[in-house]
Every structure is written in structure tokens, then in C-alpha cells.
């Protein structure tokens, strides 16, 4: 799929990929719909959405949204985490509420990676009622120049907002004039919350701006041992694995420097811990700069990690080293996995995370002998930007680890999460975004919050996750006590409802 870098505005995932945020059924049925369904849906009482280039999947749409996040927040946690840059939020001050939690995550991430700990550098233009009438361009220009004077950044990013989109401020012209005066890239990132129904478009917006204005266009050298790793804030687990092949890691986007972003065009290949997060940037680097992306399953569980590391070795010309490494890791990890399987026998888990990440975690749970008959993914992309079936994580899950009976796509709605957990009654849940964890606790179900997204990565990740499950189950009695003393804020009719999309189906009738 061709990425259009001629415009400053990224195509939304709905337009590009046909992303949906409402679906319920078997995982295999969703995989079939993603592979074969094209054009408008018929007979399902739902909407078939997606652009002309994207596959279309039947989508359930509810009457309201209880809560979620937006694209602008994803720009905060991407562009706002570049160590020698500044992010300007061209927005009302309320859009900066996430700065507190993102600062905490950023500082922890820097510490885990061994970087000097510092605070994020965000500036808000603080759009107010008067600006909504007369425009906020002057405020934006002043903020850009204040950012340069205060921090001497190597780049300045501008995150738009619903408010600036409604005003219609010419952000690109302001950025272009400031860039000419200051001599550093000033990069508009169009991420108005109303422009896309799912927050993952915010990842693409940041990566779009980096591809357009930071990545070195005509590199004078090629670093044949350098691997771009598209990641968030987690611990450095790629270096120990890739150094076995004689490769170096270039972590992007979070906690990278502007120079590390610029040198992405010089790398031998690009990998990511999650295709939801990384395929836009990987596809753009391949399309514009000839940096091949790894087209293989994600590196989770034995099957995925074996295929992934072999493909990395093939692309970088290191096949002579990879088989010995795989053999050593299998010999080290398999006995521990077998031991964990005995301890975890008979348990049932539930995964509630982003889509591609969830597919991988279910595979790891089944490697450990844990039953999984339900999962909630926060959105679903019928196809990724490469359009390569080797990156189809859902099909990889089904073919290697079996179907998932109750597989749900939903945008982090607590009222739906209650029904989902009731119909599968798991012993524990794995969750990436902690907002749903309190509801599980009120049902007596302990949660494993994966603050480090790389906890289950690779061969060692199977051991890490198995041990985390054993640890959280030690607190099961605590959660059962909570459930016995807490009343849920729902009507009896909803507490008895088994269909999380009952309201959506009633609205469609």
C-alpha cells in the first residue's frame, strides 16, 4: 500500500486500512471477513466502513462512548518522548491533562534504558474562547519561538487538536515560516480527535511527520549492522537478542534523539514489537528509502520468535549465526516452560490489549498451557500497510495456536467489559491499558498490567509471563474480597445481559 507523503495530513486508518472498533464473534470469523470481505456489508444490520483502498469488515456501532483516548494523546506519547525535541499542543489547556502520566512513563522509560532522567518538554498554546473566534495562529507562532528559546531543541513538533481543527488555523504556514527563521524542523502533526474514530491513527500522524521532515533523504552511508526497532518505553530486550547476530539496535520513536530518527534511512532493516504501532513507519522507510521491513510473525512464543529471528538473519545476511542461537534458546527455555505448564495447568486467562499485541499474547498463554476462550482487542485493522500476509498476526494465531471462541473488538468500554468477563469467567486478565483493570477487580478477577510492553517478548518472554501469572494469582483472595463488598453501577437488566453489543444491535434494528 503506497503511503502519501506529499501532504502533511496522514490518511486515517479508516480510510487506509478499514479499521473497525466494534465486532463480536470467533477469531476465525474475523480473520475470514478481513481476508475476503470487500465493499458494503450485507444483511448484518451494521455498517461496512473503510476507504476505497481498504478491506471492509462489518462493524457494530453503539449508541454512545463511555470513554477512550484520542489520536492527539498518541502524538503526546510519541513525539513528546523524543529526547531533544519539544512538542507544542495547539489546543485548550485541557488537552494537556495527559502530560502528568506521560511524564511519569517517560521518566521511567529513560531510567529503564539507562538514559539521563528528565521531564518531557511540552508547551500548550492554551486556546480559549476568544481564540476560537479570532484564530490561534499568533499564539502558535509565539509558542514555537518560546520553545526554541527555552530548550534549544533539534526539532519542534506541533500537535493539532479538535479546537484548532474547528478554527481552521493554517498550522502548516506558521510552521514553515518559523522553520525558515529558526533553522530547525518545525513539524505539524494533524491529529484532531474528531478526524479518526480510533486513537491508533495518532501513531501514524507522528510517524508521517518524521518521515516527511526528519528522516535523512540521501544518506551518505549505509549501516549494515543497524536495525530500526519501532517501540514504546519498555526495557531493552532487543539488544541481547540481536547482538547474537552481530546487529545493533536503533530504538525509535520514543526516547530517541532527532539524529537517531534521521539515521533510520541508513539501517539494514526495520522491526517492531507490534504491527499496530509500527507498520506505517516501516512501510514508509521501505517505500521511500529502500530499508526493508521484517515480514514475519511477531516474536512471541516459539513459533513466532523462530520465524521472526530467521527472517531478520536472512534480510541482514546472517543466516550462518541464527540456527545455533535458536537451538541454544530452545534448550534454555523449554524446560522452564514445561515446568510452568505444570503449575499453570487448568487455568484460564483473558487478554485485553491492542489488536496485534493481543494476538501474540494469546499465543504465549497457549504455549504455557493456559486456556484462552476470550479476548478484547481495542480495534482491528483488516490489513496492515505492507499488505503482506506474513504480518497477519490474527491468522498466525489461529493457524499455530487455534481459534478463540469469544473474540471481541471494542473501544475500551467498561460497560461492555463487564459482559465479556461474565461470559468467559477467567482466572486472571492481561491488560495493557489499566483503565479496565478496576472493573475486573470488582468482579474478583486479578489483572496483570503490562506496563513494560516487552515483558512477554521473545523466548524469555514466555518465562516472564508465566511467572507474572503465578505472582498475580497470589492476590486472588484480595480481589474476591473486593468483589464481595462492591456493588456495580449498572441496572439489573444490564447485569443479566450476555451480549456486550446488545445496545448496538437494538439501535440497528
Coordinates of C-alpha atoms in Angstrom, one line a residue:
X1 CA 0.0 0.0 0.0
X2 CA 1.5 3.3 -1.1
X3 CA 2.0 5.9 1.7
X4 CA 1.4 9.5 0.5
X5 CA 4.0 11.8 2.0
X6 CA 3.1 14.8 -0.3
X7 CA 0.6 16.1 2.1
X8 CA 1.1 17.0 5.8
X9 CA -2.1 15.2 6.8
X10 CA -1.9 11.4 7.3
X11 CA -4.7 9.3 5.9
X12 CA -6.7 7.9 8.8
X13 CA -6.8 4.2 9.5
X14 CA -10.4 4.0 8.4
X15 CA -9.5 5.4 5.0
X16 CA -6.3 3.5 4.6
X17 CA -6.9 0.1 6.3
X18 CA -10.6 -0.1 7.0
X19 CA -10.1 -0.1 10.8
X20 CA -13.1 -1.0 12.9
X21 CA -13.8 -0.6 16.7
X22 CA -16.9 -2.9 17.1
X23 CA -17.1 -6.6 16.3
X24 CA -18.0 -9.8 18.2
X25 CA -17.6 -13.5 17.3
X26 CA -15.0 -16.1 16.7
X27 CA -11.4 -15.1 15.9
X28 CA -11.5 -17.3 12.8
X29 CA -14.7 -15.5 11.5
X30 CA -13.0 -12.1 11.9
X31 CA -9.9 -13.4 10.0
X32 CA -12.2 -14.7 7.2
X33 CA -14.0 -11.4 6.9
X34 CA -10.7 -9.5 6.9
X35 CA -9.3 -11.6 4.1
X36 CA -12.4 -11.8 1.8
X37 CA -14.9 -9.1 2.6
X38 CA -14.9 -6.2 0.2
X39 CA -17.5 -3.5 -0.5
X40 CA -20.5 -2.8 1.7
X41 CA -21.6 -5.4 4.2
X42 CA -25.0 -7.0 3.6
X43 CA -27.6 -8.4 5.9
X44 CA -25.7 -8.0 9.2
X45 CA -27.6 -4.8 10.4
X46 CA -24.3 -3.0 10.8
X47 CA -22.2 -0.5 8.9
X48 CA -19.5 -1.5 6.5
X49 CA -16.8 1.1 6.6
X50 CA -13.4 1.8 5.1
X51 CA -11.9 3.6 2.2
X52 CA -11.7 2.6 -1.4
X53 CA -8.2 1.1 -0.8
X54 CA -9.1 -0.9 2.3
X55 CA -10.9 -4.1 3.0
X56 CA -14.2 -3.6 4.7
X57 CA -15.5 -5.6 7.7
X58 CA -18.9 -5.5 9.3
X59 CA -18.8 -3.1 12.2
X60 CA -21.1 -2.8 15.2
X61 CA -21.6 0.8 16.3
X62 CA -23.0 1.6 19.7
X63 CA -25.2 4.5 20.7
X64 CA -22.6 6.1 23.0
X65 CA -19.0 6.0 24.0
X66 CA -18.3 5.7 27.7
X67 CA -14.6 6.7 27.5
X68 CA -11.5 6.2 25.5
X69 CA -8.5 8.2 24.3
X70 CA -7.8 10.1 21.1
X71 CA -5.2 10.4 18.3
X72 CA -3.7 13.6 19.9
X73 CA -2.8 11.6 23.1
X74 CA -0.9 9.1 21.0
X75 CA 1.1 12.0 19.5
X76 CA 1.8 13.1 23.0
X77 CA 3.3 9.7 23.9
X78 CA 5.3 9.6 20.6
X79 CA 6.6 13.0 19.5
X80 CA 6.5 14.2 23.1
X81 CA 9.0 11.5 24.1
X82 CA 11.8 12.5 21.7
X83 CA 14.7 13.5 23.9
X84 CA 16.0 16.6 22.2
X85 CA 12.7 17.9 20.7
X86 CA 9.7 19.9 22.0
X87 CA 6.0 19.1 21.5
X88 CA 3.6 22.1 21.2
X89 CA 0.0 21.2 21.8
X90 CA -2.0 23.7 19.8
X91 CA -5.1 23.2 22.0
X92 CA -7.0 24.2 25.0
X93 CA -5.2 23.5 28.2
X94 CA -7.4 20.6 29.0
X95 CA -5.8 18.6 26.2
X96 CA -2.6 18.7 28.2
X97 CA -4.1 16.7 31.1
X98 CA -2.2 13.7 29.9
X99 CA 1.1 15.4 30.4
X100 CA 1.3 14.2 34.1
X101 CA 1.0 10.5 33.3
X102 CA 3.1 10.7 30.2
X103 CA 5.9 12.5 32.1
X104 CA 5.9 9.6 34.6
X105 CA 6.0 7.0 31.9
X106 CA 8.8 8.9 30.1
X107 CA 11.0 9.2 33.1
X108 CA 10.6 5.5 34.0
X109 CA 11.4 4.6 30.4
X110 CA 14.5 6.7 30.4
X111 CA 15.7 5.0 33.6
X112 CA 15.0 1.5 32.2
X113 CA 17.1 2.3 29.1
X114 CA 20.0 3.8 31.0
X115 CA 19.4 7.4 29.7
X116 CA 19.6 10.5 31.9
X117 CA 16.2 11.1 33.5
X118 CA 14.5 14.3 32.5
X119 CA 11.0 15.7 32.2
X120 CA 9.1 15.8 29.0
X121 CA 9.1 19.2 27.2
X122 CA 5.5 20.1 26.3
X123 CA 4.1 23.6 25.7
X124 CA 0.4 24.3 25.3
X125 CA -0.9 27.3 23.3
X126 CA -3.9 27.3 25.7
X127 CA -6.6 28.1 23.2
X128 CA -9.5 30.0 24.7
X129 CA -12.9 31.3 23.7
X130 CA -11.5 34.4 22.1
X131 CA -9.1 32.3 20.0
X132 CA -12.0 30.1 18.8
X133 CA -13.4 33.3 17.2
X134 CA -10.3 35.1 16.0
X135 CA -7.9 32.2 15.5
X136 CA -4.9 31.0 17.3
X137 CA -2.1 31.4 14.7
X138 CA -0.3 34.2 16.6
X139 CA -0.4 32.1 19.8
X140 CA 1.1 29.2 17.9
X141 CA 3.9 31.3 16.5
X142 CA 4.7 32.7 19.9
X143 CA 4.8 29.2 21.4
X144 CA 7.2 27.9 18.7
X145 CA 9.6 30.7 19.4
X146 CA 9.3 30.3 23.2
X147 CA 10.1 26.6 22.8
X148 CA 13.2 27.4 20.8
X149 CA 14.5 30.0 23.2
X150 CA 13.8 27.9 26.3
X151 CA 15.1 24.5 25.2
X152 CA 17.2 24.9 22.0
X153 CA 15.6 21.8 20.5
X154 CA 16.8 19.9 17.5
X155 CA 13.1 19.7 16.3
X156 CA 9.7 21.2 17.2
X157 CA 6.5 19.2 16.8
X158 CA 3.1 20.7 16.7
X159 CA 0.1 18.5 17.7
X160 CA -3.2 19.9 16.4
X161 CA -6.4 19.4 18.3
X162 CA -10.2 19.4 17.8
X163 CA -10.2 23.1 18.7
X164 CA -7.5 24.1 16.2
X165 CA -9.2 21.9 13.6
X166 CA -12.5 23.7 14.1
X167 CA -10.9 27.1 13.9
X168 CA -9.1 26.1 10.7
X169 CA -5.8 27.6 11.7
X170 CA -3.2 27.4 8.9
X171 CA -0.7 25.4 11.1
X172 CA 1.5 24.4 8.1
X173 CA 2.2 28.1 7.1
X174 CA 3.0 29.1 10.7
X175 CA 5.4 26.1 10.9
X176 CA 7.0 26.8 7.6
X177 CA 7.8 30.4 8.4
X178 CA 9.1 29.5 11.9
X179 CA 11.3 26.8 10.4
X180 CA 12.9 29.2 8.0
X181 CA 13.7 31.7 10.8
X182 CA 14.9 29.2 13.4
X183 CA 16.8 26.7 11.3
X184 CA 15.3 23.5 12.9
X185 CA 12.5 21.3 11.6
X186 CA 9.1 22.5 12.7
X187 CA 6.7 19.7 12.1
X188 CA 2.9 19.9 12.1
X189 CA 1.2 16.6 13.1
X190 CA -2.5 16.6 12.2
X191 CA -4.2 14.6 14.9
X192 CA -7.6 16.2 15.6
X193 CA -9.6 13.8 17.7
X194 CA -12.7 14.0 15.6
X195 CA -10.8 13.1 12.4
X196 CA -10.5 9.4 13.3
X197 CA -12.6 7.1 15.4
X198 CA -9.5 5.2 16.7
X199 CA -6.5 6.6 18.6
X200 CA -4.0 4.4 16.7
X201 CA -4.1 7.0 13.9
X202 CA -2.1 9.2 16.2
X203 CA 0.9 6.8 15.9
X204 CA 0.7 7.2 12.1
X205 CA 0.5 11.0 12.4
X206 CA 3.7 11.2 14.3
X207 CA 5.5 8.8 12.0
X208 CA 4.2 10.6 9.0
X209 CA 5.8 13.9 10.2
X210 CA 9.1 12.2 11.0
X211 CA 9.2 10.5 7.5
X212 CA 8.5 13.9 5.8
X213 CA 10.8 16.2 7.7
X214 CA 13.4 14.3 9.8
X215 CA 14.5 11.1 8.2
X216 CA 17.7 11.7 6.1
X217 CA 16.7 11.7 2.4
X218 CA 20.1 11.0 0.8
X219 CA 22.3 9.2 3.3
X220 CA 26.0 9.1 2.5
X221 CA 26.5 5.7 4.2
X222 CA 24.7 2.5 4.9
X223 CA 25.0 1.0 8.4
X224 CA 24.6 -2.7 7.5
X225 CA 24.5 -3.8 11.2
X226 CA 21.9 -1.3 12.3
X227 CA 18.3 -2.3 13.0
X228 CA 15.5 0.2 13.5
X229 CA 13.3 -1.0 16.4
X230 CA 9.9 0.7 16.5
X231 CA 9.0 0.6 20.1
X232 CA 7.4 2.4 23.1
X233 CA 9.1 2.8 26.5
X234 CA 9.9 -0.8 27.5
X235 CA 13.1 -2.3 28.7
X236 CA 15.9 -3.1 26.2
X237 CA 15.3 -6.7 25.2
X238 CA 16.1 -6.4 21.5
X239 CA 19.8 -5.7 22.1
X240 CA 20.6 -9.0 23.9
X241 CA 18.8 -11.0 21.1
X242 CA 20.1 -9.1 18.1
X243 CA 23.7 -8.8 19.2
X244 CA 23.8 -12.6 18.8
X245 CA 23.6 -11.9 15.1
X246 CA 26.1 -9.1 15.3
X247 CA 23.4 -6.4 15.0
X248 CA 23.0 -3.0 16.7
X249 CA 19.7 -1.5 17.8
X250 CA 18.3 1.9 16.9
X251 CA 15.2 2.4 19.2
X252 CA 12.5 4.7 17.8
X253 CA 10.3 6.7 18.2
X254 CA 10.0 7.0 22.0
X255 CA 13.2 8.2 23.8
X256 CA 15.2 8.5 20.6
X257 CA 17.1 11.6 19.6
X258 CA 16.4 13.6 16.4
X259 CA 19.7 12.2 15.0
X260 CA 18.6 8.6 15.7
X261 CA 15.4 9.3 13.9
X262 CA 17.3 10.8 11.0
X263 CA 19.6 7.8 10.6
X264 CA 16.7 5.4 10.1
X265 CA 17.2 5.6 6.4
X266 CA 20.7 4.2 6.8
X267 CA 19.6 1.0 8.6
X268 CA 19.7 -2.6 7.3
X269 CA 16.1 -3.3 8.3
X270 CA 13.2 -2.3 10.5
X271 CA 11.4 -4.3 13.1
X272 CA 8.7 -3.6 15.7
X273 CA 7.3 -5.2 18.8
X274 CA 3.7 -4.7 17.5
X275 CA 2.5 -4.2 13.9
X276 CA -0.4 -2.0 15.1
X277 CA 2.2 0.6 16.3
X278 CA 4.9 0.2 13.7
X279 CA 3.9 -0.8 10.1
X280 CA 3.2 2.8 8.9
X281 CA 6.8 3.9 9.7
X282 CA 8.3 0.6 8.5
X283 CA 6.4 0.8 5.2
X284 CA 7.4 4.4 4.7
X285 CA 11.1 3.6 5.3
X286 CA 10.9 0.8 2.8
X287 CA 9.0 2.8 0.2
X288 CA 11.0 6.0 0.4
X289 CA 14.4 4.8 1.4
X290 CA 14.7 1.1 0.5
X291 CA 15.0 0.0 4.1
X292 CA 13.4 -3.5 4.1
X293 CA 10.9 -4.3 6.9
X294 CA 10.8 -7.7 8.5
X295 CA 7.8 -9.6 7.1
X296 CA 7.2 -12.4 9.6
X297 CA 5.0 -13.1 12.6
X298 CA 5.7 -11.1 15.7
X299 CA 8.4 -12.5 18.0
X300 CA 6.2 -14.1 20.7
X301 CA 6.1 -17.8 21.6
X302 CA 8.4 -20.4 19.9
X303 CA 6.7 -20.3 16.5
X304 CA 6.6 -16.6 16.1
X305 CA 10.1 -15.9 17.6
X306 CA 11.7 -18.7 15.4
X307 CA 10.2 -17.3 12.2
X308 CA 11.0 -13.7 13.2
X309 CA 14.7 -14.1 14.1
X310 CA 15.2 -16.3 11.0
X311 CA 13.8 -13.5 8.8
X312 CA 16.0 -10.9 10.5
X313 CA 19.0 -13.1 9.8
X314 CA 18.0 -13.6 6.2
X315 CA 17.4 -9.9 5.5
X316 CA 20.7 -8.9 7.1
X317 CA 22.8 -11.7 5.7
X318 CA 23.5 -13.5 8.9
X319 CA 21.9 -17.0 8.4
X320 CA 25.1 -18.6 9.5
X321 CA 24.6 -17.4 13.1
X322 CA 20.9 -17.8 13.6
X323 CA 20.3 -21.6 13.9
X324 CA 22.9 -22.0 16.7
X325 CA 21.2 -19.2 18.6
X326 CA 17.7 -20.7 18.2
X327 CA 19.0 -24.1 19.4
X328 CA 20.6 -22.6 22.5
X329 CA 17.5 -20.6 23.4
X330 CA 15.2 -23.6 22.9
X331 CA 17.4 -25.7 25.2
X332 CA 17.4 -22.9 27.8
X333 CA 13.8 -22.0 27.7
X334 CA 11.8 -25.2 27.0
X335 CA 12.5 -26.9 30.4
X336 CA 11.4 -23.8 32.2
X337 CA 8.3 -23.5 30.0
X338 CA 7.4 -27.2 30.7
X339 CA 7.8 -26.6 34.4
X340 CA 5.5 -23.5 34.2
X341 CA 2.9 -25.5 32.3
X342 CA 2.6 -27.9 35.2
X343 CA 1.9 -25.1 37.6
X344 CA -0.5 -23.3 35.3
X345 CA -2.5 -26.3 34.3
X346 CA -6.2 -25.8 34.3
X347 CA -6.1 -22.0 34.4
X348 CA -8.0 -19.8 32.1
X349 CA -6.8 -16.3 31.0
X350 CA -8.2 -13.3 29.2
X351 CA -6.3 -10.8 27.1
X352 CA -7.5 -7.1 26.7
X353 CA -4.9 -5.1 24.8
X354 CA -4.3 -3.6 21.3
X355 CA -5.0 -5.9 18.4
X356 CA -1.7 -7.3 17.1
X357 CA -0.3 -7.4 20.6
X358 CA -3.3 -9.3 21.9
X359 CA -2.9 -12.0 19.2
X360 CA 0.7 -12.5 20.3
X361 CA -0.1 -12.7 24.0
X362 CA -2.8 -15.3 23.4
X363 CA -0.1 -17.4 21.6
X364 CA 2.2 -17.1 24.6
X365 CA -0.5 -18.1 27.0
X366 CA -1.3 -21.2 25.0
X367 CA 2.4 -22.0 24.9
X368 CA 2.2 -22.1 28.7
X369 CA -0.8 -24.4 28.6
X370 CA -3.2 -21.7 29.8
X371 CA -6.7 -21.8 28.3
X372 CA -8.0 -18.7 26.4
X373 CA -11.5 -18.7 25.2
X374 CA -12.0 -14.9 25.2
X375 CA -10.2 -11.7 24.3
X376 CA -10.9 -8.0 23.8
X377 CA -8.9 -6.0 21.3
X378 CA -9.3 -2.3 21.2
X379 CA -9.5 -2.1 17.4
X380 CA -9.0 -4.2 14.3
X381 CA -7.0 -3.5 11.2
X382 CA -8.2 -5.9 8.4
X383 CA -4.8 -5.3 6.7
X384 CA -1.5 -3.7 7.6
X385 CA 0.3 -1.1 5.4
X386 CA 2.6 -3.7 3.8
X387 CA -0.4 -5.8 2.8
X388 CA 1.9 -8.8 3.4
X389 CA 0.1 -11.9 4.8
X390 CA 3.3 -12.8 6.7
X391 CA 2.4 -9.9 9.0
X392 CA -1.2 -11.2 9.5
X393 CA -0.9 -11.8 13.3
X394 CA -4.5 -13.0 13.7
X395 CA -4.2 -15.7 11.1
X396 CA -0.8 -16.7 12.6
X397 CA -2.5 -17.1 16.0
X398 CA -5.3 -19.3 14.6
X399 CA -3.0 -21.5 12.5
X400 CA -0.5 -22.1 15.2
X401 CA -2.5 -22.0 18.5
X402 CA -6.1 -22.5 17.5
X403 CA -9.3 -20.4 17.4
X404 CA -10.6 -18.0 20.1
X405 CA -14.3 -18.6 20.8
X406 CA -15.2 -15.2 22.1
X407 CA -13.2 -12.6 20.3
X408 CA -14.4 -9.1 20.6
X409 CA -13.3 -5.7 19.1
X410 CA -14.3 -2.8 21.3
X411 CA -13.0 0.6 22.1
X412 CA -12.3 0.1 25.8
X413 CA -15.9 0.5 27.1
X414 CA -16.3 -0.6 30.7
X415 CA -20.0 -1.4 30.4
X416 CA -19.1 -3.9 27.7
X417 CA -16.1 -5.3 29.5
X418 CA -18.4 -6.4 32.3
X419 CA -20.4 -8.7 29.9
X420 CA -17.3 -10.0 28.3
X421 CA -15.8 -11.2 31.5
X422 CA -19.1 -12.6 32.7
X423 CA -19.4 -15.0 29.8
X424 CA -15.9 -16.5 30.0
X425 CA -15.1 -16.2 33.8
X426 CA -11.3 -16.2 33.6
X427 CA -8.9 -16.7 36.5
X428 CA -6.9 -13.6 35.5
X429 CA -6.7 -11.0 32.8
X430 CA -3.7 -9.5 31.0
X431 CA -4.2 -5.8 30.2
X432 CA -2.1 -3.1 28.7
X433 CA -4.2 0.0 29.3
X434 CA -5.1 0.0 33.0
X435 CA -8.4 1.8 32.9
X436 CA -10.3 -1.5 32.6
X437 CA -8.4 -3.3 35.4
X438 CA -10.5 -1.8 38.3
X439 CA -13.7 -3.3 36.8
X440 CA -12.1 -6.7 36.7
X441 CA -11.0 -6.4 40.3
X442 CA -14.6 -5.6 41.3
X443 CA -15.6 -8.9 39.7
X444 CA -12.9 -10.7 41.7
X445 CA -10.5 -11.2 38.8
X446 CA -6.8 -10.2 39.3
X447 CA -5.1 -8.3 36.4
X448 CA -1.6 -8.3 35.1
X449 CA -0.9 -4.8 33.9
X450 CA 1.8 -4.9 31.3
X451 CA 3.5 -1.6 31.9
X452 CA 6.6 -2.9 30.1
X453 CA 5.2 -3.8 26.7
X454 CA 8.2 -6.1 26.1
X455 CA 7.6 -8.3 29.2
X456 CA 6.4 -11.3 27.0
X457 CA 8.7 -10.7 24.1
X458 CA 10.8 -13.4 22.6
X459 CA 11.9 -16.7 24.2
X460 CA 12.5 -15.2 27.6
X461 CA 9.1 -13.6 27.4
X462 CA 7.3 -16.9 27.9
X463 CA 9.0 -17.4 31.2
X464 CA 8.4 -13.8 32.2
X465 CA 4.7 -14.1 31.6
X466 CA 4.3 -17.4 33.2
X467 CA 6.0 -16.1 36.4
X468 CA 3.8 -13.0 36.3
X469 CA 0.7 -15.2 36.2
X470 CA 1.8 -17.2 39.2
X471 CA 2.6 -13.9 41.1
X472 CA -0.8 -12.3 40.4
X473 CA -2.7 -15.4 41.4
X474 CA -1.3 -15.0 44.9
X475 CA -3.6 -12.0 45.3
X476 CA -6.7 -13.8 44.2
X477 CA -8.3 -13.7 47.6
X478 CA -7.8 -10.0 47.8
X479 CA -9.8 -9.5 44.6
X480 CA -12.5 -11.9 45.7
X481 CA -12.9 -9.8 48.9
X482 CA -13.3 -6.7 46.8
X483 CA -16.0 -8.4 44.7
X484 CA -17.9 -9.4 47.8
X485 CA -18.1 -5.9 49.1
X486 CA -18.6 -3.7 46.0
X487 CA -21.8 -3.0 44.1
X488 CA -21.5 -2.4 40.3
X489 CA -23.2 0.8 39.0
X490 CA -25.4 -1.0 36.4
X491 CA -29.1 -1.8 36.2
X492 CA -30.2 -5.4 36.8
X493 CA -31.2 -5.7 33.2
X494 CA -27.6 -5.0 32.0
X495 CA -26.1 -7.2 34.7
X496 CA -28.1 -10.1 33.2
X497 CA -27.2 -9.2 29.6
X498 CA -24.8 -11.7 27.9
X499 CA -24.3 -9.7 24.7
X500 CA -21.9 -6.7 25.1
X501 CA -23.3 -5.2 21.9
X502 CA -27.0 -5.6 22.7
X503 CA -27.4 -1.8 22.6
X504 CA -25.7 -1.6 19.2
X505 CA -27.9 -4.3 17.8
X506 CA -31.1 -2.7 19.2
X507 CA -30.1 0.6 17.6
X508 CA -29.5 -1.1 14.2
X509 CA -33.0 -2.7 14.2

